[in-house]
XYZ file of C-alpha atoms in Angstrom:
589
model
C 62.775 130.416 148.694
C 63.372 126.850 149.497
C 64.854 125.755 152.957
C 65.829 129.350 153.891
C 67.603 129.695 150.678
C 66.681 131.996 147.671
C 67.849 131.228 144.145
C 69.553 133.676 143.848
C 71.975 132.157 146.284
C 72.850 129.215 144.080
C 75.772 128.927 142.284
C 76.643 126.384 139.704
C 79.615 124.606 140.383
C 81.791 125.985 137.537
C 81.847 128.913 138.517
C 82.119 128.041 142.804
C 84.909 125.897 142.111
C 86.624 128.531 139.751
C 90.365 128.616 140.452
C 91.651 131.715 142.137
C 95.349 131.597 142.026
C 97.714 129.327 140.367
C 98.449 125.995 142.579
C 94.341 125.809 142.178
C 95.107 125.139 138.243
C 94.832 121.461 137.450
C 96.383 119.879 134.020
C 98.237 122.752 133.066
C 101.540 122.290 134.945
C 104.104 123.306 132.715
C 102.027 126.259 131.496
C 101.636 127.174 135.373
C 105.486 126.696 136.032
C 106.506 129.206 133.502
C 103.609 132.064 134.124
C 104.950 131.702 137.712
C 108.716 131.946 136.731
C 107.862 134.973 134.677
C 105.903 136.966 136.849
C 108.734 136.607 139.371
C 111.339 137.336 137.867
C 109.684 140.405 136.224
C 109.482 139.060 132.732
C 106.004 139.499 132.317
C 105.557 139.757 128.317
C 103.139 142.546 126.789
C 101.133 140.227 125.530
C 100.003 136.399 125.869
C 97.458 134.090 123.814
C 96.248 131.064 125.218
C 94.704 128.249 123.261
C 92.900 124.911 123.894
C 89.657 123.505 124.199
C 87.027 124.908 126.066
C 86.913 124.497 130.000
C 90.641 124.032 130.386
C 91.332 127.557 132.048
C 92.099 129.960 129.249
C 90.123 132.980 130.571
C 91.052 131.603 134.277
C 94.486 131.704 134.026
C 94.035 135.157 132.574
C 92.233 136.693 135.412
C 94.744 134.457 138.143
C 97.598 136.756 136.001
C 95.629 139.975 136.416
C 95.942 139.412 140.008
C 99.420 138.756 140.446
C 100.458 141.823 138.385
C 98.465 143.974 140.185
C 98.538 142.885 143.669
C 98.968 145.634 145.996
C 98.249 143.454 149.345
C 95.817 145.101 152.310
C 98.188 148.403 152.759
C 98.618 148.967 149.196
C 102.625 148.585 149.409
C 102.541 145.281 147.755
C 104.354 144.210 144.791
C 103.517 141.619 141.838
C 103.777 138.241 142.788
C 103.085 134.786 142.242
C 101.112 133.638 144.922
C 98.081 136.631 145.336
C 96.062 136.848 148.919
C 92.827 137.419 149.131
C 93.853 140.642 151.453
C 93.541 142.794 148.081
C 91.004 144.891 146.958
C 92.173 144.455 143.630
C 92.282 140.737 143.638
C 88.568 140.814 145.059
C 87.090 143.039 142.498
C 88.905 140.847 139.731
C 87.567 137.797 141.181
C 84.128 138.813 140.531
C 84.905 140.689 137.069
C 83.905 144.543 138.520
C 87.346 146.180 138.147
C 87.845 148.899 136.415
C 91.300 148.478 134.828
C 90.870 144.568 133.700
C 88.497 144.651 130.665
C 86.841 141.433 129.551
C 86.506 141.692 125.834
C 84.211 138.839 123.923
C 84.955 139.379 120.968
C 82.387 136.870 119.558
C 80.329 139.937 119.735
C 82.791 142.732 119.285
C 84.319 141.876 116.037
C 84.333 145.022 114.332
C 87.292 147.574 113.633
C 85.847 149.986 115.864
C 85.707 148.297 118.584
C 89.454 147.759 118.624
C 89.752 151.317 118.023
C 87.942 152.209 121.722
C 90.607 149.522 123.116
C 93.754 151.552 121.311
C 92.062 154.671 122.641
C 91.735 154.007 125.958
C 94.938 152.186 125.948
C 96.593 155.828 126.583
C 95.197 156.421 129.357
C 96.865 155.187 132.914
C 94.638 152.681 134.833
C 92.412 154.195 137.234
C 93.114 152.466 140.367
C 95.322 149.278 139.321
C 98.932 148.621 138.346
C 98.630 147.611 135.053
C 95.360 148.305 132.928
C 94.686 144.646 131.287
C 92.642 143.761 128.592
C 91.268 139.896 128.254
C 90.013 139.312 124.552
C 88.254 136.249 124.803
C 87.556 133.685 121.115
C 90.004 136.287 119.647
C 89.770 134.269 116.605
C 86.301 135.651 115.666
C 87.906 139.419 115.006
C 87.930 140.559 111.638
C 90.827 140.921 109.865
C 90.567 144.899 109.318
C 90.322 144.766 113.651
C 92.977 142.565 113.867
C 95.026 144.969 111.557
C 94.188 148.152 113.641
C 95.368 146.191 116.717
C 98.876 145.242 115.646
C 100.977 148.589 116.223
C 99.635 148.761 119.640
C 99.973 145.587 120.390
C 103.665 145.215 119.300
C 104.687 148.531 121.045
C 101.969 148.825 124.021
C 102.111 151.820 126.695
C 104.462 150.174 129.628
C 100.999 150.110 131.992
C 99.068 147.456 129.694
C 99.099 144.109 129.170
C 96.600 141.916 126.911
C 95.803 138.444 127.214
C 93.686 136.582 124.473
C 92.078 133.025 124.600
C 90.693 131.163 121.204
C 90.093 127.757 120.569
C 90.663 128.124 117.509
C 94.259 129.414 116.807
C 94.551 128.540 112.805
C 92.322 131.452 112.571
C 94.670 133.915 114.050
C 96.822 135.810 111.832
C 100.891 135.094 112.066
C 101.362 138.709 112.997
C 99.352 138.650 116.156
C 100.612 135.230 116.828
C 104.127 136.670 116.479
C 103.840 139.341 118.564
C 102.419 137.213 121.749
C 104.255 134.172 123.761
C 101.733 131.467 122.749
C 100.719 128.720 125.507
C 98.824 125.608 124.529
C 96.605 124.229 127.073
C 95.999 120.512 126.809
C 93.225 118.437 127.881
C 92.888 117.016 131.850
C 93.568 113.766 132.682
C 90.906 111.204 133.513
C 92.908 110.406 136.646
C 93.369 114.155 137.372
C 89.654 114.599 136.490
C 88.346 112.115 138.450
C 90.284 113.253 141.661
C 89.326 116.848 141.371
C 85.853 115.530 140.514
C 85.409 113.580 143.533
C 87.017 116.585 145.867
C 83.871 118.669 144.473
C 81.580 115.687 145.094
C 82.831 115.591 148.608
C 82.609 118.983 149.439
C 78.910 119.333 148.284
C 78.639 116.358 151.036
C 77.139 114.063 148.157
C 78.202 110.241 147.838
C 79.275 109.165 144.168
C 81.380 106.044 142.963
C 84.552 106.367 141.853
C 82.878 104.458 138.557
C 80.521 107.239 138.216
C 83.071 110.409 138.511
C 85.073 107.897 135.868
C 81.873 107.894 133.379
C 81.433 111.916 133.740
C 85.597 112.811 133.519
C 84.978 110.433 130.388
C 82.062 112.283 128.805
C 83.766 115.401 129.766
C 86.416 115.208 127.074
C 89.347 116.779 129.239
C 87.276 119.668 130.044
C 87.158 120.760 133.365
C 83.851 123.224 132.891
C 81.798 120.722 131.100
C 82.864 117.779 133.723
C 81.698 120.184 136.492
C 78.288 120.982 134.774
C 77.666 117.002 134.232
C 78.541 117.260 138.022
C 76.115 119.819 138.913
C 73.515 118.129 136.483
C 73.818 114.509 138.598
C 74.101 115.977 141.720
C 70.799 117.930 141.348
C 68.934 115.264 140.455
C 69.784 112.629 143.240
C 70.048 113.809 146.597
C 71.699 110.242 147.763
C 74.181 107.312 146.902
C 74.963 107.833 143.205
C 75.811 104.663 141.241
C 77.145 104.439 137.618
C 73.876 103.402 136.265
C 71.851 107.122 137.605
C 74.653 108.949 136.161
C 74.121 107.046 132.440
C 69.855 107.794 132.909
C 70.415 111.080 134.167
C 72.848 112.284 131.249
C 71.592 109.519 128.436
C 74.820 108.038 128.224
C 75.189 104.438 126.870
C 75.892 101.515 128.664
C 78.920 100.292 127.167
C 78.640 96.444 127.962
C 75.543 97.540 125.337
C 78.031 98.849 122.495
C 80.357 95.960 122.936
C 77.610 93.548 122.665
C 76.556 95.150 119.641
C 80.609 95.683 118.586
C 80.677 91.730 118.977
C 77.042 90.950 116.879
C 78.383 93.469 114.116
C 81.611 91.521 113.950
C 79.773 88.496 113.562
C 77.856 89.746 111.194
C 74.785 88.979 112.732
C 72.652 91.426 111.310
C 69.011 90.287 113.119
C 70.855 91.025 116.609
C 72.651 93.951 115.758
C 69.835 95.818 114.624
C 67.547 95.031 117.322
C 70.526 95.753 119.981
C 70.599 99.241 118.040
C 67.079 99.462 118.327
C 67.256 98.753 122.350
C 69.572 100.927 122.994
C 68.296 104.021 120.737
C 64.994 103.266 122.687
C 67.156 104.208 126.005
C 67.330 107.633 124.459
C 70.572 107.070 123.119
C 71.174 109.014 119.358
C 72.745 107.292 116.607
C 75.311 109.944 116.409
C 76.639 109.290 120.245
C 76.654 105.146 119.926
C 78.319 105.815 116.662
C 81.188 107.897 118.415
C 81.158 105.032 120.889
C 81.931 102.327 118.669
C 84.520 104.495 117.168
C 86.165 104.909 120.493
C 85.981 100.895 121.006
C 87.906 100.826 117.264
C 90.611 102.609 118.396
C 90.963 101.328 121.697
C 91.175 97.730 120.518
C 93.565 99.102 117.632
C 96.027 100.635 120.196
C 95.096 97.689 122.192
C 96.590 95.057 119.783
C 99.618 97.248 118.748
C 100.641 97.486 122.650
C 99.186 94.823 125.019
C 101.048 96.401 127.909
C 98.473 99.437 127.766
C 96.139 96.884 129.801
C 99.069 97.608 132.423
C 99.758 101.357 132.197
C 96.899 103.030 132.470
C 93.769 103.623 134.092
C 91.765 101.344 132.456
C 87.970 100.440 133.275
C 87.101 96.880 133.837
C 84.768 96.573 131.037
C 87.548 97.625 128.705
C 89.702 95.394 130.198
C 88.011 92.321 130.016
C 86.147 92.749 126.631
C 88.854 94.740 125.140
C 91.149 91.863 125.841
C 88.729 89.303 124.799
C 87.927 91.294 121.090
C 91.270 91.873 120.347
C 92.678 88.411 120.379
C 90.445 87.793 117.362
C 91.101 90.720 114.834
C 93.873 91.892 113.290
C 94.993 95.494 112.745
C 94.074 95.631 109.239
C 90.314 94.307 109.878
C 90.479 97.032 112.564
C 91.515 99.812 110.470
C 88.683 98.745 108.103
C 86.084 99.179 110.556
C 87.453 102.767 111.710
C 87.195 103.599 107.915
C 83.904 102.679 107.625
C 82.500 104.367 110.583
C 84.013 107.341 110.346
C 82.664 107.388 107.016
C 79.252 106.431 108.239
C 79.631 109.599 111.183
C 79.498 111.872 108.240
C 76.435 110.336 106.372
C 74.913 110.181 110.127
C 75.012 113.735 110.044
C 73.464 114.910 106.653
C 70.798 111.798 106.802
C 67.315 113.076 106.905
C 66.756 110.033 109.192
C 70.202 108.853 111.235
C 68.457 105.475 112.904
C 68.103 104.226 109.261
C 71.128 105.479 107.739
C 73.349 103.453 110.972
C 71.168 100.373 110.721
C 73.032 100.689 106.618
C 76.180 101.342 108.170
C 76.102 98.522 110.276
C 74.946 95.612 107.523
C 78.044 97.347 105.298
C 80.240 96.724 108.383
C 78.639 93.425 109.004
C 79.214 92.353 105.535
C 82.326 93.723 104.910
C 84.019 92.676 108.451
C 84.267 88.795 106.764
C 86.113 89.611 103.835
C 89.197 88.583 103.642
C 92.429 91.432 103.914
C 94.819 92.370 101.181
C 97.494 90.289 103.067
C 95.072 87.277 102.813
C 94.158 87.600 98.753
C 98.027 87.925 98.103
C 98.660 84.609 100.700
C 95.973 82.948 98.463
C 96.811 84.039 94.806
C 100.487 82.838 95.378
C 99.473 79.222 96.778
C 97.389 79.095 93.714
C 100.077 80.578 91.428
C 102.629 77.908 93.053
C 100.068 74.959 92.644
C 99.455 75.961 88.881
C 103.436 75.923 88.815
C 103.783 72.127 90.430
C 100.610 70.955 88.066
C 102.462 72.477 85.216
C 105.749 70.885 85.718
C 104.596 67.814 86.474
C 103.071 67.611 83.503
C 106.217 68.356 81.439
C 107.758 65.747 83.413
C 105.354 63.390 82.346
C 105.517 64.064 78.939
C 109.401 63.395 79.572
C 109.462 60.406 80.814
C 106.543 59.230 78.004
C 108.689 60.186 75.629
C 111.828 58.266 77.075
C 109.910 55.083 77.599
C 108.880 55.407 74.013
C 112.024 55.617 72.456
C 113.426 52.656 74.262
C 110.257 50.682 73.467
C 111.197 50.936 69.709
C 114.594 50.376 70.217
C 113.701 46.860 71.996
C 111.630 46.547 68.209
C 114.462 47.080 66.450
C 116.575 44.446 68.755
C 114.409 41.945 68.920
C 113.186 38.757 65.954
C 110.560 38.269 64.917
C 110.303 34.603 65.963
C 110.512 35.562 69.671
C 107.687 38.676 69.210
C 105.378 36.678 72.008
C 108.101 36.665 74.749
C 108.503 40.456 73.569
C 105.095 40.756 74.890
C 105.675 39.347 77.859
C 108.429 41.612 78.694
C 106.716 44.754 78.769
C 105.440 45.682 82.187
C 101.608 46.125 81.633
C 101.689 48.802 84.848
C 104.077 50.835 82.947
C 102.606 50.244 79.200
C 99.271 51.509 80.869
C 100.407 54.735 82.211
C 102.281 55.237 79.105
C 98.529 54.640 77.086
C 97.154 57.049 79.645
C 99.641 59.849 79.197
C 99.457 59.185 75.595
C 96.030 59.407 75.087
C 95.874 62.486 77.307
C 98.893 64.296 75.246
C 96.713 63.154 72.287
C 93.606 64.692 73.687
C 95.053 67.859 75.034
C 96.841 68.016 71.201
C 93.212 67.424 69.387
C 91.527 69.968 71.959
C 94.266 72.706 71.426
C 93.770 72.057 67.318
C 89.687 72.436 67.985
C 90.357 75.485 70.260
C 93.165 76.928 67.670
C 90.967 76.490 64.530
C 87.772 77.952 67.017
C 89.729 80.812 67.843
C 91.250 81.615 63.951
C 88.622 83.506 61.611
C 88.743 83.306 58.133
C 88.629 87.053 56.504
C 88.026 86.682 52.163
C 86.044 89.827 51.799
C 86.187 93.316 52.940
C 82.752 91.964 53.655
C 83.386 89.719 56.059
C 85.793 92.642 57.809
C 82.856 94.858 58.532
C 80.716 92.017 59.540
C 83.884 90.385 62.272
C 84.006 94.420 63.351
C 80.384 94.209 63.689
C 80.877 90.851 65.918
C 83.593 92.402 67.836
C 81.278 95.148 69.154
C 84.184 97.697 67.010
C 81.278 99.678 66.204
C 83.213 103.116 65.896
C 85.880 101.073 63.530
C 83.441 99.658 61.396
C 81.447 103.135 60.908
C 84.545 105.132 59.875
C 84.723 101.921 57.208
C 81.937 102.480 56.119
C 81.521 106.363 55.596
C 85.122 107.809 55.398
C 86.825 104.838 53.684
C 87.207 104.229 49.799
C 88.342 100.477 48.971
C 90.958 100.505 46.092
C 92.226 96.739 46.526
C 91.251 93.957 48.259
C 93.510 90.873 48.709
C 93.989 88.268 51.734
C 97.122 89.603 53.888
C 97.008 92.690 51.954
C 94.279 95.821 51.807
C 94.735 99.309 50.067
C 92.079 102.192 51.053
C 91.802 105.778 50.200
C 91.062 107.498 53.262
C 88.287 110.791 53.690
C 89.809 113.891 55.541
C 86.950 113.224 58.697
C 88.981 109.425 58.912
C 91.278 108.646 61.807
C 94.708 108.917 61.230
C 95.196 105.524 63.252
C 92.728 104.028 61.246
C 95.159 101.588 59.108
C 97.014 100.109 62.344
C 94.330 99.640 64.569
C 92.479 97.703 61.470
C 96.062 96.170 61.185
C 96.287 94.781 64.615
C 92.598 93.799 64.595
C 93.006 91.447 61.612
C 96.245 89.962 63.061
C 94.771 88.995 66.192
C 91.327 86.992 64.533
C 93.238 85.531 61.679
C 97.333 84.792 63.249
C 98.505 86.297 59.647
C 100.081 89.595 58.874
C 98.000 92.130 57.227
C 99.555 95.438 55.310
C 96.910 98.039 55.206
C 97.987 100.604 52.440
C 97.181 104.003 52.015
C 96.402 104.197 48.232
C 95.393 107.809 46.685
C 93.436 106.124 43.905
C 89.711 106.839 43.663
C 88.702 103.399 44.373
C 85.036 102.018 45.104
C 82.497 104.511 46.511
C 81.862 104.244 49.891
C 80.281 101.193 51.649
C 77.554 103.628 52.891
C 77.234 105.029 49.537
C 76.956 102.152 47.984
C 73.770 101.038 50.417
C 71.924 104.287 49.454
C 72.496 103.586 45.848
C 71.060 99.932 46.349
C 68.305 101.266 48.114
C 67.582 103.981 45.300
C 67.936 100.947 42.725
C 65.273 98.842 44.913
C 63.254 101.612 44.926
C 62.904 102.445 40.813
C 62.714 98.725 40.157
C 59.431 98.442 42.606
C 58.407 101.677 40.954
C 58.199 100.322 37.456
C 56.332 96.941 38.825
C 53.302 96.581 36.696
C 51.105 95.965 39.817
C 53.200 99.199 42.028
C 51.950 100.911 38.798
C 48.708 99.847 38.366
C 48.057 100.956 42.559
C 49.816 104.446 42.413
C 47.359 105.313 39.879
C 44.268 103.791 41.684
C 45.398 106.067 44.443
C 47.236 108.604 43.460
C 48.456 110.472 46.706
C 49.757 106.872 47.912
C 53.647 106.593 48.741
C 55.937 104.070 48.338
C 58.009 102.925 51.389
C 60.422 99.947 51.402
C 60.918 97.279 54.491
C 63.899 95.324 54.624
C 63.768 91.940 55.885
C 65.978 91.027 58.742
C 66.566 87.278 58.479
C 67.415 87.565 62.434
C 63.835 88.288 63.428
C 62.342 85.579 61.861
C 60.553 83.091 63.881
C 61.992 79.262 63.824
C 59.418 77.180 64.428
């Protein structure tokens, strides 16, 4: 017992702040305005799914409708309505989930076919004391499908006294046919501004004194969830009994201070790598997870994104200050595409974050890949840089053929003053000629005859001489066309060999593209046309054969040495193996 009060008293504030009856619903307007219409006007359908995230008032709403269909007032004459009183008996016992005739089904743990059959069953029977006997399914996505099949019939043609209401948040998993059979109501997230204000009604009525900054940073971490910003709530408000500032809400619920993840936003972006990871390191010593200032970053990504599409979001919405003024300041200085990059990588990072055996290490990589890869330059940028190098290549190029142009006009009116002028005068000639236009005539002349003596070196260079079906294995060889010049060797017969001109008898096991490919090959090292022939002469054994047979001859020759003799029969059991010299792993001294 403390202060006269036993624990058992307590209540957390989720469930003493539960709605009770619809104009308590917050968020859910349009969902409200149409459960209201129906109940009114007597439209009540047989059967309703809600779906949303959790803690937006799926299993609320539910038992708020269980009490306007069965409202009976204090004399019992009382018909359904909107707007229940808590002069009911029925409404009471609902409110604290004891009546008879509203069964709460989770069927997270009732999943089976047979527990769907005790619903059908009892679904015959008239409701003991109530109106309407209502059944509340709640995560009706977890149902297998054999329980989900048994419930169909009765829930397309239901006795007239029941009604069933199911809540998932997870509605892909629902089969059409139950979706089908049920008017379907989405519930969307709370607004931080509607948050905040139902936040800070709480906060007053517990009598405890919280900024407006504070309720901001709970509605925030609450995710549009009314439950989970009321248990943040209820964790704050139990551990300070006074003024509560933003900075006791971020130590009590080891939140991050986000001046913290824009610093370290602004060091990644600079690529700063020393700072950013000891920033990470400061703030993961705060208690902070890699997983949560990942998510944070994330959130600053797409904030500065939307930020930089529409500037006039700084004006429309309820902004903090911090996002404001750094969001303002960041996103003069990206662009959209540098942006986008970053979101890429850390959402690709989030997902290594959460198979790493250790996440502190594996975000310290994320953020030098993000560091590095923040500078490069965007796809707009290579393209802006290719053409101005493209277009420079084009002005160097036709300047050059404009020089050559006017070289060659100069020169053909330098010969015909030759032809014009005697002999006698040849000195005065001389003196004629401008010497700042005969030099830049020399110049271009001796470069045109330098660019024509390199382009001959480079030609011949780049032209090989082929004499030999030799020296076409050994430029295959050169050419790293190691699968060509095997098949040349072991599948391939020669029959002819002439420059321009090659017929071969081809093995079954050779390529059929074997004679173009050699073809093309030849064309492109020597610039001359080459017919390869298919020929179905016998031809010259095989250039592998024809290495073995060598060998075999090398062999018999060293065999009938006189000295190879006179050894083998010194020692008898000896055997004769042959080395071949490779002139490449000689030594030079």
């Amino acid at each position: 017992m403390v202060d006269g009060k036993t624990f058992s008293d307590y209540r957390i504030l989720a469930r003493k702040y539960r709605p009770k009856n619809f104009s308590e619903i917050i968020g859910q307007d349009t969902t409200v305005q149409v459960l209201r219409n129906s109940i009114s006007l007597g439209k009540y359908p047989q059967g309703i799914i809600f779906t949303g995230i959790r803690g937006v008032g799926k299993t609320t709403l539910a038992r708020i409708i269980a009490k306007c269909l069965n409202y009976v007032g204090s004399d019992g004459s009382g018909i359904p309505t909107a707007d229940p009183k808590d002069d009911c008996p029925n409404c009471k016992s609902i409110d604290i989930g004891s009546h008879v005739d509203v069964i709460e089904i989770d069927a997270a743990s009732h999943t089976g076919v047979e527990d769907i059959r005790k619903i059908i069953d009892s679904a015959r029977y008239r409701p003991a004391s109530a109106r309407y006997k209502i059944y509340i399914i709640d995560e009706v996505h977890m149902l297998s499908k054999s329980a989900f099949n048994a419930l169909l019939k009765t829930l397309e043609e239901p006795p007239e006294h029941v009604k069933f209401i199911f809540a998932t948040t997870e509605v892909n998993k629902v089969p059409l046919t139950i979706l089908s059979r049920c008017q379907r109501f989405d519930l969307k997230r709370v607004g931080i501004k509607e948050l905040i204000k139902f936040l800070a009604d709480v906060a007053a009525e517990e009598g405890a004194k919280i900024g407006t900054d504070a309720l901001s940073l709970i509605a925030s971490a609450s995710d549009g969830s009314v439950r989970d910003g009321l248990s943040l709530l209820d964790t704050v408000l139990s551990a300070k009994d006074d003024s509560i500032k933003i900075e006791d809400v971020r130590e009590i619920l080891g939140l991050v201070n986000k001046e913290k993840i824009y610093e370290l936003f602004d060091f990644i972006l600079k690529a700063d790598i020393e700072k950013s990871l000891i920033c990470l390191r400061n703030i993961y010593e705060q208690g902070a997870d890699a997983e949560s200032v990942l998510k944070d970053l994330l959130e600053i990504t797409h904030w500065l994104t939307r930020l930089k599409a529409v500037p006039q979001l700084l004006e429309g919405e309820d902004i903090s200050e911090i996002d404001v003024k750094k969001g303002k300041e960041i996103a003069e200085k990206l662009s959209i595409p540098i942006l986008t990059r970053i979101w890429q990588m850390l959402l690709k990072g989030l997902q290594e974050i959460k198979i790493s055996y250790d996440p502190v290490n594996s975000f310290e990589m994320i953020i030098m890949r993000i560091a590095y890869a923040s500078n490069l330059p965007s796809l707009d940028q290579l393209l802006e840089s290719s053409s101005i190098e493209t277009k420079n290549d084009d002005i160097h190029q036709a300047s050059l053929l404009q020089s050559k142009s006017s070289a060659h006009h100069n020169l053909k009116k330098r010969d015909g003053d030759k032809k014009t002028t005697s002999s006698k005068n040849s000195s005065m000639t001389a003196l004629a000629v401008s010497p700042k236009h005969d030099e830049g005539f020399v110049q271009m002349e001796e470069k045109k005859r330098d660019t024509d003596q390199h382009s001959h070196i480079e030609g011949n260079a780049s032209m090989i001489e082929i004499k030999t079906f030799a020296d076409v294995l050994h430029q295959l060889e050169v050419q790293k066309e190691v699968i060509l010049q095997n098949h040349l060797k072991r599948n391939v017969h020669l029959v002819k060999f002439a420059i321009g001109n090659i017929e071969l008898r081809l093995k079954k096991s050779a390529p059929k593209n074997l004679a173009g490919k050699l073809s093309d090959l030849l064309k492109t090292w020597t610039r001359k046309r080459w017919v390869i022939s298919l020929s179905q002469e016998e031809g010259l054994p095989t250039v592998l054969d024809q290495e073995v047979k060598e060998k075999e001859d090398a062999r018999q020759e060293i065999l009938t040495d006189t000295l190879v003799a006179k050894i083998i029969k010194i020692f008898p059991d000896s055997e004769v193996e042959i080395f071949e010299n490779n002139d490449n792993d000689r030594e030079v001294d």
